[in-house]
């Protein structure tokens, strides 16, 4: 097991045991080790690297979400999407946070993106319906005031 795999394994173990702050430290170490920003800009990025970077950002985003660090979580889920833009879970995760923050328009957009990847993703369909209802209610309240 190389250093990257070892750090990733530790980060995932910490995440599974709900030690989110420590897991974030490990994910940060991975980001520093791999320098994904340079790799994203590189024309020669490999599929395996893109998937790894997306997983790291998604998993770190989950840790931030669990710690109620919503802005950081949104940033990480957005980074995951930049690496892999056809993963239903990345859009769903970001959309859930937008929903929780009352950003219903953004939640609708992310849930639609998630469903465009997998139209059978029931959780995204449910959240989309709820976000659309909340958005309509929000718009009615704004129009009334």
PDB file of C-alpha atoms in Angstrom:
ATOM      1  CA  UNK A   1       0.000   0.000   0.000  1.00  0.00           C
ATOM      2  CA  UNK A   2       1.496   3.345  -1.019  1.00  0.00           C
ATOM      3  CA  UNK A   3       1.319   6.536   1.073  1.00  0.00           C
ATOM      4  CA  UNK A   4      -1.782   7.824  -0.731  1.00  0.00           C
ATOM      5  CA  UNK A   5      -3.703   4.589  -0.187  1.00  0.00           C
ATOM      6  CA  UNK A   6      -2.649   4.527   3.456  1.00  0.00           C
ATOM      7  CA  UNK A   7      -3.859   8.074   4.136  1.00  0.00           C
ATOM      8  CA  UNK A   8      -7.092   7.424   2.243  1.00  0.00           C
ATOM      9  CA  UNK A   9      -7.714   4.256   4.262  1.00  0.00           C
ATOM     10  CA  UNK A  10      -7.162   6.171   7.526  1.00  0.00           C
ATOM     11  CA  UNK A  11      -9.487   8.949   6.402  1.00  0.00           C
ATOM     12  CA  UNK A  12     -12.212   6.483   5.492  1.00  0.00           C
ATOM     13  CA  UNK A  13     -11.816   4.601   8.792  1.00  0.00           C
ATOM     14  CA  UNK A  14     -12.116   7.872  10.703  1.00  0.00           C
ATOM     15  CA  UNK A  15     -15.198   8.805   8.679  1.00  0.00           C
ATOM     16  CA  UNK A  16     -16.828   5.441   9.374  1.00  0.00           C
ATOM     17  CA  UNK A  17     -16.173   5.896  13.099  1.00  0.00           C
ATOM     18  CA  UNK A  18     -17.681   9.430  12.993  1.00  0.00           C
ATOM     19  CA  UNK A  19     -14.365  11.118  13.793  1.00  0.00           C
ATOM     20  CA  UNK A  20     -15.067  13.752  11.177  1.00  0.00           C
ATOM     21  CA  UNK A  21     -12.578  16.421  12.244  1.00  0.00           C
ATOM     22  CA  UNK A  22      -9.715  13.933  12.197  1.00  0.00           C
ATOM     23  CA  UNK A  23     -10.944  12.528   8.896  1.00  0.00           C
ATOM     24  CA  UNK A  24     -10.935  16.030   7.394  1.00  0.00           C
ATOM     25  CA  UNK A  25      -7.292  16.392   8.454  1.00  0.00           C
ATOM     26  CA  UNK A  26      -6.461  13.188   6.582  1.00  0.00           C
ATOM     27  CA  UNK A  27      -8.411  14.289   3.502  1.00  0.00           C
ATOM     28  CA  UNK A  28      -6.582  17.639   3.650  1.00  0.00           C
ATOM     29  CA  UNK A  29      -3.295  15.750   3.706  1.00  0.00           C
ATOM     30  CA  UNK A  30      -4.397  13.817   0.617  1.00  0.00           C
ATOM     31  CA  UNK A  31      -5.300  17.010  -1.211  1.00  0.00           C
ATOM     32  CA  UNK A  32      -1.878  18.450  -0.345  1.00  0.00           C
ATOM     33  CA  UNK A  33      -0.114  15.257  -1.415  1.00  0.00           C
ATOM     34  CA  UNK A  34      -1.918  14.900  -4.721  1.00  0.00           C
ATOM     35  CA  UNK A  35      -2.381  18.567  -5.611  1.00  0.00           C
ATOM     36  CA  UNK A  36      -5.564  17.920  -7.591  1.00  0.00           C
ATOM     37  CA  UNK A  37      -5.925  21.530  -8.740  1.00  0.00           C
ATOM     38  CA  UNK A  38      -2.869  21.176 -10.961  1.00  0.00           C
ATOM     39  CA  UNK A  39      -4.095  17.800 -12.156  1.00  0.00           C
ATOM     40  CA  UNK A  40      -7.518  19.180 -13.021  1.00  0.00           C
ATOM     41  CA  UNK A  41      -5.908  21.783 -15.239  1.00  0.00           C
ATOM     42  CA  UNK A  42      -3.665  19.220 -16.863  1.00  0.00           C
ATOM     43  CA  UNK A  43      -4.751  18.059 -20.281  1.00  0.00           C
ATOM     44  CA  UNK A  44      -3.293  14.633 -19.517  1.00  0.00           C
ATOM     45  CA  UNK A  45      -5.371  13.845 -16.430  1.00  0.00           C
ATOM     46  CA  UNK A  46      -6.217  10.192 -16.093  1.00  0.00           C
ATOM     47  CA  UNK A  47      -9.663   8.789 -15.450  1.00  0.00           C
ATOM     48  CA  UNK A  48      -8.386   7.046 -12.331  1.00  0.00           C
ATOM     49  CA  UNK A  49      -6.988  10.305 -10.920  1.00  0.00           C
ATOM     50  CA  UNK A  50     -10.191  12.216 -11.647  1.00  0.00           C
ATOM     51  CA  UNK A  51     -12.237   9.552  -9.875  1.00  0.00           C
ATOM     52  CA  UNK A  52      -9.874   9.551  -6.894  1.00  0.00           C
ATOM     53  CA  UNK A  53      -9.972  13.329  -6.549  1.00  0.00           C
ATOM     54  CA  UNK A  54     -13.762  13.340  -6.838  1.00  0.00           C
ATOM     55  CA  UNK A  55     -14.042  10.664  -4.136  1.00  0.00           C
ATOM     56  CA  UNK A  56     -11.718  12.582  -1.810  1.00  0.00           C
ATOM     57  CA  UNK A  57     -13.687  15.803  -2.193  1.00  0.00           C
ATOM     58  CA  UNK A  58     -17.033  14.035  -1.861  1.00  0.00           C
ATOM     59  CA  UNK A  59     -15.952  12.189   1.273  1.00  0.00           C
ATOM     60  CA  UNK A  60     -14.440  15.312   2.837  1.00  0.00           C
ATOM     61  CA  UNK A  61     -17.635  17.161   1.923  1.00  0.00           C
ATOM     62  CA  UNK A  62     -19.625  14.519   3.783  1.00  0.00           C
ATOM     63  CA  UNK A  63     -17.475  15.073   6.876  1.00  0.00           C
ATOM     64  CA  UNK A  64     -18.040  18.827   6.657  1.00  0.00           C
ATOM     65  CA  UNK A  65     -21.771  18.195   6.245  1.00  0.00           C
ATOM     66  CA  UNK A  66     -21.848  16.037   9.368  1.00  0.00           C
ATOM     67  CA  UNK A  67     -20.063  18.817  11.285  1.00  0.00           C
ATOM     68  CA  UNK A  68     -22.601  21.337   9.920  1.00  0.00           C
ATOM     69  CA  UNK A  69     -19.856  23.148   7.994  1.00  0.00           C
ATOM     70  CA  UNK A  70     -22.210  23.660   5.103  1.00  0.00           C
ATOM     71  CA  UNK A  71     -20.201  26.172   3.065  1.00  0.00           C
ATOM     72  CA  UNK A  72     -17.132  23.936   3.149  1.00  0.00           C
ATOM     73  CA  UNK A  73     -19.258  20.930   2.238  1.00  0.00           C
ATOM     74  CA  UNK A  74     -20.752  22.755  -0.747  1.00  0.00           C
ATOM     75  CA  UNK A  75     -17.257  23.737  -1.876  1.00  0.00           C
ATOM     76  CA  UNK A  76     -16.080  20.133  -1.658  1.00  0.00           C
ATOM     77  CA  UNK A  77     -19.105  18.711  -3.464  1.00  0.00           C
ATOM     78  CA  UNK A  78     -18.598  21.338  -6.169  1.00  0.00           C
ATOM     79  CA  UNK A  79     -14.972  20.246  -6.534  1.00  0.00           C
ATOM     80  CA  UNK A  80     -16.094  16.621  -6.797  1.00  0.00           C
ATOM     81  CA  UNK A  81     -18.467  17.628  -9.608  1.00  0.00           C
ATOM     82  CA  UNK A  82     -15.653  19.458 -11.399  1.00  0.00           C
ATOM     83  CA  UNK A  83     -13.692  16.217 -11.509  1.00  0.00           C
ATOM     84  CA  UNK A  84     -16.620  13.907 -12.300  1.00  0.00           C
ATOM     85  CA  UNK A  85     -19.707  15.654 -13.581  1.00  0.00           C
ATOM     86  CA  UNK A  86     -21.798  12.549 -14.093  1.00  0.00           C
ATOM     87  CA  UNK A  87     -22.155  11.242 -10.545  1.00  0.00           C
ATOM     88  CA  UNK A  88     -25.680  11.493  -9.202  1.00  0.00           C
ATOM     89  CA  UNK A  89     -24.560  11.450  -5.572  1.00  0.00           C
ATOM     90  CA  UNK A  90     -22.329  14.526  -5.840  1.00  0.00           C
ATOM     91  CA  UNK A  91     -25.227  16.651  -7.113  1.00  0.00           C
ATOM     92  CA  UNK A  92     -27.590  15.100  -4.597  1.00  0.00           C
ATOM     93  CA  UNK A  93     -25.257  15.803  -1.679  1.00  0.00           C
ATOM     94  CA  UNK A  94     -24.809  19.431  -2.668  1.00  0.00           C
ATOM     95  CA  UNK A  95     -28.524  19.816  -3.317  1.00  0.00           C
ATOM     96  CA  UNK A  96     -29.386  18.525   0.156  1.00  0.00           C
ATOM     97  CA  UNK A  97     -27.319  21.252   1.736  1.00  0.00           C
ATOM     98  CA  UNK A  98     -28.882  23.911  -0.458  1.00  0.00           C
ATOM     99  CA  UNK A  99     -32.275  22.583   0.604  1.00  0.00           C
ATOM    100  CA  UNK A 100     -31.360  22.689   4.298  1.00  0.00           C
ATOM    101  CA  UNK A 101     -30.165  26.277   3.876  1.00  0.00           C
ATOM    102  CA  UNK A 102     -33.410  27.318   2.183  1.00  0.00           C
ATOM    103  CA  UNK A 103     -31.709  27.769  -1.192  1.00  0.00           C
ATOM    104  CA  UNK A 104     -34.510  25.970  -2.971  1.00  0.00           C
ATOM    105  CA  UNK A 105     -33.663  27.139  -6.478  1.00  0.00           C
ATOM    106  CA  UNK A 106     -30.141  25.711  -6.153  1.00  0.00           C
ATOM    107  CA  UNK A 107     -31.545  22.537  -4.596  1.00  0.00           C
ATOM    108  CA  UNK A 108     -33.936  22.107  -7.539  1.00  0.00           C
ATOM    109  CA  UNK A 109     -31.072  22.596  -9.982  1.00  0.00           C
ATOM    110  CA  UNK A 110     -28.861  20.012  -8.253  1.00  0.00           C
ATOM    111  CA  UNK A 111     -31.644  17.448  -7.924  1.00  0.00           C
ATOM    112  CA  UNK A 112     -32.471  17.843 -11.610  1.00  0.00           C
ATOM    113  CA  UNK A 113     -28.793  17.318 -12.430  1.00  0.00           C
ATOM    114  CA  UNK A 114     -28.741  14.216 -10.238  1.00  0.00           C
ATOM    115  CA  UNK A 115     -31.827  12.851 -11.973  1.00  0.00           C
ATOM    116  CA  UNK A 116     -30.378  13.603 -15.400  1.00  0.00           C
ATOM    117  CA  UNK A 117     -27.601  11.160 -14.503  1.00  0.00           C
ATOM    118  CA  UNK A 118     -29.985   8.577 -13.049  1.00  0.00           C
ATOM    119  CA  UNK A 119     -33.722   9.147 -13.583  1.00  0.00           C
ATOM    120  CA  UNK A 120     -34.495   6.268 -11.189  1.00  0.00           C
ATOM    121  CA  UNK A 121     -32.753   7.886  -8.188  1.00  0.00           C
ATOM    122  CA  UNK A 122     -35.761   7.990  -5.863  1.00  0.00           C
ATOM    123  CA  UNK A 123     -34.120  10.059  -3.120  1.00  0.00           C
ATOM    124  CA  UNK A 124     -33.301  12.820  -5.595  1.00  0.00           C
ATOM    125  CA  UNK A 125     -36.826  12.683  -7.057  1.00  0.00           C
ATOM    126  CA  UNK A 126     -38.339  13.064  -3.586  1.00  0.00           C
ATOM    127  CA  UNK A 127     -36.034  15.929  -2.680  1.00  0.00           C
ATOM    128  CA  UNK A 128     -36.760  17.595  -6.021  1.00  0.00           C
ATOM    129  CA  UNK A 129     -40.507  17.511  -5.355  1.00  0.00           C
ATOM    130  CA  UNK A 130     -40.007  18.931  -1.862  1.00  0.00           C
ATOM    131  CA  UNK A 131     -37.646  21.653  -3.077  1.00  0.00           C
ATOM    132  CA  UNK A 132     -40.041  22.645  -5.863  1.00  0.00           C
ATOM    133  CA  UNK A 133     -42.891  22.906  -3.353  1.00  0.00           C
ATOM    134  CA  UNK A 134     -40.766  25.006  -0.993  1.00  0.00           C
ATOM    135  CA  UNK A 135     -39.608  27.203  -3.872  1.00  0.00           C
ATOM    136  CA  UNK A 136     -43.205  27.866  -4.951  1.00  0.00           C
ATOM    137  CA  UNK A 137     -44.170  28.724  -1.379  1.00  0.00           C
ATOM    138  CA  UNK A 138     -41.138  31.000  -1.040  1.00  0.00           C
ATOM    139  CA  UNK A 139     -42.027  32.770  -4.302  1.00  0.00           C
ATOM    140  CA  UNK A 140     -45.652  33.246  -3.193  1.00  0.00           C
ATOM    141  CA  UNK A 141     -44.521  34.767   0.097  1.00  0.00           C
ATOM    142  CA  UNK A 142     -42.142  37.117  -1.715  1.00  0.00           C
ATOM    143  CA  UNK A 143     -44.873  38.158  -4.136  1.00  0.00           C
ATOM    144  CA  UNK A 144     -47.268  38.855  -1.256  1.00  0.00           C
ATOM    145  CA  UNK A 145     -44.842  41.121   0.565  1.00  0.00           C
TER     146      UNK A 145
END
